[in-house]
mmCIF file with all atom_site columns, C-alpha atoms in Angstrom:
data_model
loop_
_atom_site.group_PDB
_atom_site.id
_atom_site.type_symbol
_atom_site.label_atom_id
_atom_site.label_alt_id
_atom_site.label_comp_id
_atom_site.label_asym_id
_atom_site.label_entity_id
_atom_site.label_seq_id
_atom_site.pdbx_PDB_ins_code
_atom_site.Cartn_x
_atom_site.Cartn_y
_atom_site.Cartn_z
_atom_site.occupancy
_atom_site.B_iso_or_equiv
_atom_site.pdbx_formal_charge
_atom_site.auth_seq_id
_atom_site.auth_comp_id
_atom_site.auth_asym_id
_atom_site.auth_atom_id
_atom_site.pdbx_PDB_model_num
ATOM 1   C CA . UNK A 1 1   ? 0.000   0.000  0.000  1.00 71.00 ? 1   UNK A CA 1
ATOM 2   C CA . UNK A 1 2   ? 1.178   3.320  -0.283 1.00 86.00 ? 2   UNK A CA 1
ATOM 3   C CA . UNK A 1 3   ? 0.942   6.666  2.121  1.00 88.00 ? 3   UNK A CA 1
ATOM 4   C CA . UNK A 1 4   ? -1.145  8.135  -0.513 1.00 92.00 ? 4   UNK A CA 1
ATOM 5   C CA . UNK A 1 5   ? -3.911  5.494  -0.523 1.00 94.00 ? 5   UNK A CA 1
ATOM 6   C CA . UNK A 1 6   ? -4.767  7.192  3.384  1.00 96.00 ? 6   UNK A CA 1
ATOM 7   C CA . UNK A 1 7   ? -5.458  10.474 2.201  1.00 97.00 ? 7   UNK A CA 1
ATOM 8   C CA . UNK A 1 8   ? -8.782  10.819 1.443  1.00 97.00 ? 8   UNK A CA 1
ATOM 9   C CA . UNK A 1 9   ? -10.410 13.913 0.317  1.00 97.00 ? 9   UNK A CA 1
ATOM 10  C CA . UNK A 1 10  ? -14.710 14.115 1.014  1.00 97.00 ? 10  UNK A CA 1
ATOM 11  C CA . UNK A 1 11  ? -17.075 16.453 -0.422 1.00 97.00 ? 11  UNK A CA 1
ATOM 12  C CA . UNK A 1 12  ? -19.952 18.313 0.918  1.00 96.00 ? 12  UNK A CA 1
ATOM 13  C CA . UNK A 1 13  ? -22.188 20.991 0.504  1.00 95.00 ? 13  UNK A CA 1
ATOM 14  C CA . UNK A 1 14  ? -20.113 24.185 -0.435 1.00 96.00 ? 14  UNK A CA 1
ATOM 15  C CA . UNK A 1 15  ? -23.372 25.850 0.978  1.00 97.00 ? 15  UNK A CA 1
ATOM 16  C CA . UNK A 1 16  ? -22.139 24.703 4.486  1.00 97.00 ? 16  UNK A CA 1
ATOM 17  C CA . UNK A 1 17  ? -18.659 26.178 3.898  1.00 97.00 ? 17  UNK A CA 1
ATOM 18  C CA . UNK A 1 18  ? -19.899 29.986 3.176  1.00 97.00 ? 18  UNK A CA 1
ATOM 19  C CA . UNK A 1 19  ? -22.441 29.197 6.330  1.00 97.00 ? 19  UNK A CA 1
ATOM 20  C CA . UNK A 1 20  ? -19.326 28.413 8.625  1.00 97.00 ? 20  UNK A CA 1
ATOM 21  C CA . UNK A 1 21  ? -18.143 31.179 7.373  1.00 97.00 ? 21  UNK A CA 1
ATOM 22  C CA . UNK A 1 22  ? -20.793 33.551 7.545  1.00 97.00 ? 22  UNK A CA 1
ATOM 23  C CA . UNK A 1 23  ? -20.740 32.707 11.207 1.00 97.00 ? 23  UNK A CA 1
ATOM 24  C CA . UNK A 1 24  ? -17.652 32.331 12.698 1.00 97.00 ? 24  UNK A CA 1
ATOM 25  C CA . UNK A 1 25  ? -15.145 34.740 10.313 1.00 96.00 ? 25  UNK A CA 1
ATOM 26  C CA . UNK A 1 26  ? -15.474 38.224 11.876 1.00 95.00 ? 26  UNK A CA 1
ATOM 27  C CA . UNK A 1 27  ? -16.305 36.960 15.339 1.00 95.00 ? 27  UNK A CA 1
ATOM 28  C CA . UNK A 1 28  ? -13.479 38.656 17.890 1.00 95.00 ? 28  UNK A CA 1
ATOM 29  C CA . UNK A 1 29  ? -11.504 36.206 19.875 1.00 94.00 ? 29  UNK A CA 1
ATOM 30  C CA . UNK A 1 30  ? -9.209  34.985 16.452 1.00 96.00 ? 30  UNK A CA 1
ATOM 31  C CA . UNK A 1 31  ? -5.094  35.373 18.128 1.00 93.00 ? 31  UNK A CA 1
ATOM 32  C CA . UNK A 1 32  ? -1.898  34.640 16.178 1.00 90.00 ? 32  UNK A CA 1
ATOM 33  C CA . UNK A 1 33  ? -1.018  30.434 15.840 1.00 87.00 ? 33  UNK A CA 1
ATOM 34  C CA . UNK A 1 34  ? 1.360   29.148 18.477 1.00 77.00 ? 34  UNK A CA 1
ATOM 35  C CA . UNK A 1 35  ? 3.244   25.831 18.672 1.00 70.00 ? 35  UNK A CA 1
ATOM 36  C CA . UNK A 1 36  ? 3.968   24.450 22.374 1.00 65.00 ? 36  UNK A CA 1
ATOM 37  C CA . UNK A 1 37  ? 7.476   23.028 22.699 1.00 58.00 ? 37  UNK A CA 1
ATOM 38  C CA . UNK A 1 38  ? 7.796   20.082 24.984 1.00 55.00 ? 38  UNK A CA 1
ATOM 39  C CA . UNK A 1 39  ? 11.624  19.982 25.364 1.00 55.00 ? 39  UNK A CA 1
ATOM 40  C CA . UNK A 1 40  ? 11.960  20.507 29.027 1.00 52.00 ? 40  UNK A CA 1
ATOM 41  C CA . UNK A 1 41  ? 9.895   20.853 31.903 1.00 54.00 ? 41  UNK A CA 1
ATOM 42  C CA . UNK A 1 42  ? 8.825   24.397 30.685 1.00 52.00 ? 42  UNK A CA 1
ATOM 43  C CA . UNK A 1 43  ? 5.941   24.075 28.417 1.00 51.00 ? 43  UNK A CA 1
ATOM 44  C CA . UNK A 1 44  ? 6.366   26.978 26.160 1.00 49.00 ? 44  UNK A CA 1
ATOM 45  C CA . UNK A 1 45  ? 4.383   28.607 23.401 1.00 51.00 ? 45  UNK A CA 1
ATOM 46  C CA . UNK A 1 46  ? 6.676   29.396 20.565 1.00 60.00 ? 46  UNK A CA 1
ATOM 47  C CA . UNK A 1 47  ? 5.764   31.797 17.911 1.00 60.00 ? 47  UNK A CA 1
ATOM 48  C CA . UNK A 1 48  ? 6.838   31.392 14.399 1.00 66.00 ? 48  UNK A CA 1
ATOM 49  C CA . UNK A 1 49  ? 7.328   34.493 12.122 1.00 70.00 ? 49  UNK A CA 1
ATOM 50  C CA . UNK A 1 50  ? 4.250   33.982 9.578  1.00 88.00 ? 50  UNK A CA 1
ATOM 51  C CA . UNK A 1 51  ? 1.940   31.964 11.480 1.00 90.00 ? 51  UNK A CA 1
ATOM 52  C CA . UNK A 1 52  ? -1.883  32.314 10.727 1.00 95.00 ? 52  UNK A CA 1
ATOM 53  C CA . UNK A 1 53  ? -4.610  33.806 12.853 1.00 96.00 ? 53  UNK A CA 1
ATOM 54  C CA . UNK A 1 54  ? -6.882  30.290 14.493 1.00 96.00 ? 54  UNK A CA 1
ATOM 55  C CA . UNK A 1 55  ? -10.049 30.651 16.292 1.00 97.00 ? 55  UNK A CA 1
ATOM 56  C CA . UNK A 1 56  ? -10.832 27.977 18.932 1.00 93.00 ? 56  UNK A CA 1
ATOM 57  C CA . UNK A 1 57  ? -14.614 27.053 18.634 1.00 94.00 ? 57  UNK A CA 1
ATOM 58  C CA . UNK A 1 58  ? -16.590 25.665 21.320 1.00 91.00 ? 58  UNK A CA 1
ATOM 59  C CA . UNK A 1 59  ? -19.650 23.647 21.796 1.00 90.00 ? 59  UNK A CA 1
ATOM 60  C CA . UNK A 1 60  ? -22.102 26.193 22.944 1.00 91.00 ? 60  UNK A CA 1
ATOM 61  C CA . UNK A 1 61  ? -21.646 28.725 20.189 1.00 93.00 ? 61  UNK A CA 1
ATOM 62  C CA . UNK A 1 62  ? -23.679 29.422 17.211 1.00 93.00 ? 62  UNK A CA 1
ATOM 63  C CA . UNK A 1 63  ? -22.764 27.288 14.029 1.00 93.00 ? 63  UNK A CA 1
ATOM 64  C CA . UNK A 1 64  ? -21.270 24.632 16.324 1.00 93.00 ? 64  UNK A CA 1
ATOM 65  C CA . UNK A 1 65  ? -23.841 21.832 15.371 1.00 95.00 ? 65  UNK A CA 1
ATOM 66  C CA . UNK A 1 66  ? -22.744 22.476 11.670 1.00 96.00 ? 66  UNK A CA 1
ATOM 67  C CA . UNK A 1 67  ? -19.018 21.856 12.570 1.00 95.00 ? 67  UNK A CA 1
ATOM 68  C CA . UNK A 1 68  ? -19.658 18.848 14.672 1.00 94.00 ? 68  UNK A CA 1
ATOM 69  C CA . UNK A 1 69  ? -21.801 17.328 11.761 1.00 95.00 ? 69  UNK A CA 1
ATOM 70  C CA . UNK A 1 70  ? -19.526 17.758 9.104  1.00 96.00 ? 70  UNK A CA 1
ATOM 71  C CA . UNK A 1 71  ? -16.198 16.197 11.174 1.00 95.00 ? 71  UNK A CA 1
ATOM 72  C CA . UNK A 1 72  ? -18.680 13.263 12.366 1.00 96.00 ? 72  UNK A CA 1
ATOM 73  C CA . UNK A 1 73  ? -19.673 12.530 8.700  1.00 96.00 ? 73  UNK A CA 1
ATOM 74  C CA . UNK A 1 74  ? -16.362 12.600 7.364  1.00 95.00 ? 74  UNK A CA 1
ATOM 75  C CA . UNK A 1 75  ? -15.235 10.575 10.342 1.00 96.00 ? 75  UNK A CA 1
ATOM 76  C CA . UNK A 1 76  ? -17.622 8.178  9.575  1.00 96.00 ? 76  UNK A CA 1
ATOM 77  C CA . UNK A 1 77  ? -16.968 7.904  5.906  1.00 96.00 ? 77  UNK A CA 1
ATOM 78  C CA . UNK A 1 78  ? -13.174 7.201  7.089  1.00 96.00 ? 78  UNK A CA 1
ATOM 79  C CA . UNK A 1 79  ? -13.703 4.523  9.607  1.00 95.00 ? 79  UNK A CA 1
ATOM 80  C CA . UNK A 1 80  ? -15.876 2.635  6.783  1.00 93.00 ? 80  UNK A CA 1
ATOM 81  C CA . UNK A 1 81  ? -12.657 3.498  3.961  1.00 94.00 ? 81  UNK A CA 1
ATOM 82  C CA . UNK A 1 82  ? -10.214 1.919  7.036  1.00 92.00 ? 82  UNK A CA 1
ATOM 83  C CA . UNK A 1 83  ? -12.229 -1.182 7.341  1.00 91.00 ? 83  UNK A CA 1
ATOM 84  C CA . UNK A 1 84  ? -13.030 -2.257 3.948  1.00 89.00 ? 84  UNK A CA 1
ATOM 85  C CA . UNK A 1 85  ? -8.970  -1.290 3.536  1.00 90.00 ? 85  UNK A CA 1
ATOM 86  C CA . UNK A 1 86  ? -8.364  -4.309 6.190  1.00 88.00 ? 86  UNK A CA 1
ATOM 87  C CA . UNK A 1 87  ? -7.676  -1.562 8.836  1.00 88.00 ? 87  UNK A CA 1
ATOM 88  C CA . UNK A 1 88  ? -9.614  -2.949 11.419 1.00 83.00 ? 88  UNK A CA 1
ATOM 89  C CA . UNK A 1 89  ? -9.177  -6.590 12.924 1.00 82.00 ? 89  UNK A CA 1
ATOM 90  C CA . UNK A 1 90  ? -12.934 -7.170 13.745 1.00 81.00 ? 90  UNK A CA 1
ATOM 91  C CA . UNK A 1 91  ? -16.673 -6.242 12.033 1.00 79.00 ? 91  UNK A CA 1
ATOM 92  C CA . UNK A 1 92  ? -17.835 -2.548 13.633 1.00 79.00 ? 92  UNK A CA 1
ATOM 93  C CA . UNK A 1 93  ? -14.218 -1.810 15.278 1.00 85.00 ? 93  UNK A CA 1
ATOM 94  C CA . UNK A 1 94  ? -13.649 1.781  14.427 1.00 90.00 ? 94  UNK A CA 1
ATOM 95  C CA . UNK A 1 95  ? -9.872  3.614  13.759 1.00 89.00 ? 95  UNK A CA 1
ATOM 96  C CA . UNK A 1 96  ? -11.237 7.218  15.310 1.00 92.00 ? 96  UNK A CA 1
ATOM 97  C CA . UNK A 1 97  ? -14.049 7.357  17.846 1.00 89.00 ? 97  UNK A CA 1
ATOM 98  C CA . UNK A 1 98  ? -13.746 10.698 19.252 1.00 91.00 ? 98  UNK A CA 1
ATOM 99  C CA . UNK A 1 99  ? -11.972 14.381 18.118 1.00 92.00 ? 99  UNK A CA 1
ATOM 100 C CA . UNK A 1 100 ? -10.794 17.531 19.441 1.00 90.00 ? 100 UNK A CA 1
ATOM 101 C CA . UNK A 1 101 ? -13.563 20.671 18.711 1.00 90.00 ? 101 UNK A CA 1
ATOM 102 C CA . UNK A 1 102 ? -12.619 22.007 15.643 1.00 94.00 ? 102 UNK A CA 1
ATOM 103 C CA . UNK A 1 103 ? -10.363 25.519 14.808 1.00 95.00 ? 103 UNK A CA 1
ATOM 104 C CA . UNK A 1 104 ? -10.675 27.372 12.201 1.00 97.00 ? 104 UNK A CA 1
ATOM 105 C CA . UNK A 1 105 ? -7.157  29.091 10.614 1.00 98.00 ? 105 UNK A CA 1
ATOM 106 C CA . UNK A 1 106 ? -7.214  32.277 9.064  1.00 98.00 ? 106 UNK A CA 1
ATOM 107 C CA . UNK A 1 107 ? -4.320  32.762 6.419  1.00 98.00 ? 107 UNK A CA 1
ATOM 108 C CA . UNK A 1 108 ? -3.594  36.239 5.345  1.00 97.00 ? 108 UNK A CA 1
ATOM 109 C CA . UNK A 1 109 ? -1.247  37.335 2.367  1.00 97.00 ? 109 UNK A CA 1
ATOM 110 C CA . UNK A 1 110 ? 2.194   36.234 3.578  1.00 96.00 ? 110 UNK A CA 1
ATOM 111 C CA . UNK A 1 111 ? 1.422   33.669 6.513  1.00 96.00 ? 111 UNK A CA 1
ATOM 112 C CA . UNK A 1 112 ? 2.156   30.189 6.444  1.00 95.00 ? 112 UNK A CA 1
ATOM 113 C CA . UNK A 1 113 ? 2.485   27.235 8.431  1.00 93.00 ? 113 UNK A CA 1
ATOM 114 C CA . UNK A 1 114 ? 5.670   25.193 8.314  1.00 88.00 ? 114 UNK A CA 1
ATOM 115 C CA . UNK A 1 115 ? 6.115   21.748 8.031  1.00 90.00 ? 115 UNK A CA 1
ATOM 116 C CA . UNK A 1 116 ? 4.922   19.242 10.829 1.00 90.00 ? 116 UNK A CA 1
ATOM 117 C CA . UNK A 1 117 ? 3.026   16.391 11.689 1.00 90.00 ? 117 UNK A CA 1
ATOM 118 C CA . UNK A 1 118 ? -0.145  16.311 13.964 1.00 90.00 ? 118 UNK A CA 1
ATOM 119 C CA . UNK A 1 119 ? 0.947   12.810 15.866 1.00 86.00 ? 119 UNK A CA 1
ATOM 120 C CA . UNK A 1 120 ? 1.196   15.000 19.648 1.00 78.00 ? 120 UNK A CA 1
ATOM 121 C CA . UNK A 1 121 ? -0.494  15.085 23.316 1.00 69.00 ? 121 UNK A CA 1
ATOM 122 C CA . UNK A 1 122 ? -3.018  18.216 22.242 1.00 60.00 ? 122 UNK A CA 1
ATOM 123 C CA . UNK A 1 123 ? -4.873  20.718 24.376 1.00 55.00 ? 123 UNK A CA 1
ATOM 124 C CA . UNK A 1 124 ? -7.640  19.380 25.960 1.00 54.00 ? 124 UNK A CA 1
ATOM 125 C CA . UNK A 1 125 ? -9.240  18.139 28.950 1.00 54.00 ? 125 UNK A CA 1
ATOM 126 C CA . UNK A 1 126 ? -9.244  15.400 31.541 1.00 54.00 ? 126 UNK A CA 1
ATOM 127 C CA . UNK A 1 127 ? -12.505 13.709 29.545 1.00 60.00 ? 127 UNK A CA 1
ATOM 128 C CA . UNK A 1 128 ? -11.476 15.360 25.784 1.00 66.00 ? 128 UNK A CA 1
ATOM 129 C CA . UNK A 1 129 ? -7.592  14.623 25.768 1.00 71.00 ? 129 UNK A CA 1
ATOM 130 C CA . UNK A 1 130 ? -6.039  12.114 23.316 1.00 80.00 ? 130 UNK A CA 1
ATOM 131 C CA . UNK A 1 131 ? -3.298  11.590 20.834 1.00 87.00 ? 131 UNK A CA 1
ATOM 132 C CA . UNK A 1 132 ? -4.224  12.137 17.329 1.00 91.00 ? 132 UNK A CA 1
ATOM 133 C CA . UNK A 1 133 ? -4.294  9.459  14.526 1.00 93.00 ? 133 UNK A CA 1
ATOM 134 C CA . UNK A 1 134 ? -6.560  10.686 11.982 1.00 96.00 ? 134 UNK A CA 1
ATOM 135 C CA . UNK A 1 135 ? -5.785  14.752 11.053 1.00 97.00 ? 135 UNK A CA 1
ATOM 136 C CA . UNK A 1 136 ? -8.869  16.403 9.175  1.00 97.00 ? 136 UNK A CA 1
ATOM 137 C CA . UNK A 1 137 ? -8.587  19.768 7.082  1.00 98.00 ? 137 UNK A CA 1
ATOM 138 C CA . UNK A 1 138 ? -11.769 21.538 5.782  1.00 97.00 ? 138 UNK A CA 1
ATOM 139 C CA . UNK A 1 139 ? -11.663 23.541 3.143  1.00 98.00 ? 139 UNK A CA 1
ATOM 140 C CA . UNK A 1 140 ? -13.764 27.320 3.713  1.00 98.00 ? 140 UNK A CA 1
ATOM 141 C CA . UNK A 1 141 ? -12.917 29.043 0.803  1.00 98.00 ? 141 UNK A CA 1
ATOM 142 C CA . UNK A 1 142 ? -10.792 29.041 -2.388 1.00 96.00 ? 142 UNK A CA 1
ATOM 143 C CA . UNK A 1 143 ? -10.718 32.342 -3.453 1.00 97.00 ? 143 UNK A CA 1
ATOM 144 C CA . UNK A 1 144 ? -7.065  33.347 -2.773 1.00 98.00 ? 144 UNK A CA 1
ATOM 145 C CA . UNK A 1 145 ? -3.897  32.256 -4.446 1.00 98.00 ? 145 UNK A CA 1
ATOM 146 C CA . UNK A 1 146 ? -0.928  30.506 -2.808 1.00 98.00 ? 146 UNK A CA 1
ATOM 147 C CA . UNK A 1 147 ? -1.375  28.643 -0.006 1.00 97.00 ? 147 UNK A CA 1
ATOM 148 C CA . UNK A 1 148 ? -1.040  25.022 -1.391 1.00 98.00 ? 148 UNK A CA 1
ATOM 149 C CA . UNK A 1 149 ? -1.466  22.005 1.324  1.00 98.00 ? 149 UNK A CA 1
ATOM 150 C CA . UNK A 1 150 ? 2.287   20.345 0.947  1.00 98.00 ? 150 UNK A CA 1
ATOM 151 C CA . UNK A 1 151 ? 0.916   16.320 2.684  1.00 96.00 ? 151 UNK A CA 1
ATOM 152 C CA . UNK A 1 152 ? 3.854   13.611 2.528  1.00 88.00 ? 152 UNK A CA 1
ATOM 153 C CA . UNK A 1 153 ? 5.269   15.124 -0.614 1.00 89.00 ? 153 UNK A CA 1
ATOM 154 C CA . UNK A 1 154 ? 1.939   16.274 -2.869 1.00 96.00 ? 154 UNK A CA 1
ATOM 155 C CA . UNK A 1 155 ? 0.478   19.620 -3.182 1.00 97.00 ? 155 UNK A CA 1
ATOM 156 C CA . UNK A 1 156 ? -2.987  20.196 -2.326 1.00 97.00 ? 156 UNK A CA 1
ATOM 157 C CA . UNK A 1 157 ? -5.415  22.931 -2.867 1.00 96.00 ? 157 UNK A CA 1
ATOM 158 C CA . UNK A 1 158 ? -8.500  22.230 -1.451 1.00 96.00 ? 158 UNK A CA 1
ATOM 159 C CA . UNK A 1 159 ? -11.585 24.080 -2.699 1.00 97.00 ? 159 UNK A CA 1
ATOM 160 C CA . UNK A 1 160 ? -14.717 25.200 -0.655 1.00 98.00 ? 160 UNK A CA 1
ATOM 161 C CA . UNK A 1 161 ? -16.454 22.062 0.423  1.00 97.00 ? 161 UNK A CA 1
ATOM 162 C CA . UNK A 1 162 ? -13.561 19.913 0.241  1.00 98.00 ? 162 UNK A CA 1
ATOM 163 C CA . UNK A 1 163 ? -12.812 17.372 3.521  1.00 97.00 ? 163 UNK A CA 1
ATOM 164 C CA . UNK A 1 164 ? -9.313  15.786 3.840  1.00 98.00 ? 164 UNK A CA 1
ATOM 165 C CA . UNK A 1 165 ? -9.023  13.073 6.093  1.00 98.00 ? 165 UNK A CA 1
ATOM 166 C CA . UNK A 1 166 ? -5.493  11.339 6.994  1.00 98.00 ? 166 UNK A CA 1
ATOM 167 C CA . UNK A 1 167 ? -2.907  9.890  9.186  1.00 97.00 ? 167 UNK A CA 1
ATOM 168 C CA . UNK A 1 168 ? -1.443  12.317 12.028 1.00 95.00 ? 168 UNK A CA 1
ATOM 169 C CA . UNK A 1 169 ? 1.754   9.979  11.981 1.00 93.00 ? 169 UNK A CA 1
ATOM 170 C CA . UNK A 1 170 ? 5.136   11.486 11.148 1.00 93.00 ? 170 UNK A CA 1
ATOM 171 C CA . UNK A 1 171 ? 4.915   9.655  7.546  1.00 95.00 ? 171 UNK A CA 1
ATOM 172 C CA . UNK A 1 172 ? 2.140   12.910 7.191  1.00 97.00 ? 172 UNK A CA 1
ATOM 173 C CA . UNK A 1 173 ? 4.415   15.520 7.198  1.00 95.00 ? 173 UNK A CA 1
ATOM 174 C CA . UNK A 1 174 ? 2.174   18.864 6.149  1.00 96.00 ? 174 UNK A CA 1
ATOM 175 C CA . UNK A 1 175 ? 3.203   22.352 6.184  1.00 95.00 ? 175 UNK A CA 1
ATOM 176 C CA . UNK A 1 176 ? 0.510   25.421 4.179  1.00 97.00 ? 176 UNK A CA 1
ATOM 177 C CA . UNK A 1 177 ? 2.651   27.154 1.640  1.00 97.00 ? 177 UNK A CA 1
ATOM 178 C CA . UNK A 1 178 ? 3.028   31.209 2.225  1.00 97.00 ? 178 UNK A CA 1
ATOM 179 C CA . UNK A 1 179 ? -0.583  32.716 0.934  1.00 98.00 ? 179 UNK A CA 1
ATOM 180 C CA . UNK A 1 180 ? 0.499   35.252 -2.192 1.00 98.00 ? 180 UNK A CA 1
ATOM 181 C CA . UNK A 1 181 ? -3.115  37.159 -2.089 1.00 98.00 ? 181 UNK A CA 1
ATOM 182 C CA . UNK A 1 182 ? -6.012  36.899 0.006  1.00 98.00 ? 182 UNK A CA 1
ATOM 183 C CA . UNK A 1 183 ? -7.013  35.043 2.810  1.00 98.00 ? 183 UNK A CA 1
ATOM 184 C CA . UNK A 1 184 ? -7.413  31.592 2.983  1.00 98.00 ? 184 UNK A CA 1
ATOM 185 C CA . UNK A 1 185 ? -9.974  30.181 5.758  1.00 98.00 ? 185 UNK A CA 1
ATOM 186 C CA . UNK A 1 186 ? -9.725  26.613 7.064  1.00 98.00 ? 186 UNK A CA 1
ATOM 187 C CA . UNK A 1 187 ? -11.198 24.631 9.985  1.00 97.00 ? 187 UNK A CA 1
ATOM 188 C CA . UNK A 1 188 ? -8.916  21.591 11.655 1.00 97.00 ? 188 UNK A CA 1
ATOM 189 C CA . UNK A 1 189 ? -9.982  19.185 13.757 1.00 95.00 ? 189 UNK A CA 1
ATOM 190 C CA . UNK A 1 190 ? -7.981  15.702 15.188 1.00 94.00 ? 190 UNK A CA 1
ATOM 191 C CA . UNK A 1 191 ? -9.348  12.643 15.658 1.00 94.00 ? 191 UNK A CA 1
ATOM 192 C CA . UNK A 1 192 ? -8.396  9.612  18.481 1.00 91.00 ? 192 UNK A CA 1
#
């Protein structure tokens, strides 16, 4: 098999895209992407020099429902790829069963995200917390140039209504190339 036989892309409604959008977009709260280093005892963020704006959504806002339907579809549509692809070792096991609440990323002309993989202890809670195995990318919007998904070699541009599903592990390196005019808007999400 090969690494590129895990990526999956899933399509929905672009309707739903410009409604995410519409909702969550020009809401206040959106603060500059940070990375937390784990190399000592002294959990640090670290700030990169073109990092994207993210907005951390929550249950109890407006729109939510939308998000949560969306990941759980495409979640289900990649647990059913993973068994029929021998994934599983017994009828109805599933590869993700829960995921972190989604964030959406705001790129801007010039931001970018270098290259990493997702596989990592993320924020979270004492009954939310896990370590990701299935990394999900929604695309919002594709009217902006630049900004091509680099996954495990490839290069990506998702359009509006466009769901990529794949492995967090490090053979998923992804980084978002610099964005050369106007903004590109995401949502992310990690599944366990």
């Amino acid at each position: 098999m090969e690494l590129k036989e895990f990526v999956k892309i899933f399509k929905f409604d672009k309707s739903k895209a410009d409604e995410i959008l519409d909702v969550f977009a020009n809401k206040p709260g959106w603060q500059r992407h940070h990375w937390i280093r784990y190399e000592s005892e002294y959990n640090f963020p670290q700030f990169g020099d073109n990092e994207p704006e993210v907005y951390y959504t929550n249950p109890d806002e407006e729109g939510s429902p939308l998000l949560v339907e969306l990941i759980q579809d495409s979640i289900d549509k990649y647990n059913k790829f993973a068994e029929l692809k021998g994934c599983t070792t017994f009828p109805g096991q599933t590869v993700v069963n829960k995921f972190y609440f989604p964030r959406l990323n705001k790129y801007q002309e010039g931001t970018s995200m270098h290259k990493h993989y997702d596989h990592i202890k993320l924020w979270g809670n004492e009954t939310n917390s896990g370590i990701p195995i299935l990394s999900m990318i929604v695309g919002l919007n594709d009217d902006y140039e630049g900004g091509e998904l680099i996954l495990a070699g490839d290069s990506y541009k998702l359009k509006a209504g466009d769901f990529m599903c794949f492995p967090s592990l490090f053979l998923y390196p992804h980084e978002v190339k610099p964005i050369t005019k106007g903004t590109r808007y995401n949502m992310v999400s990690w599944g366990w």
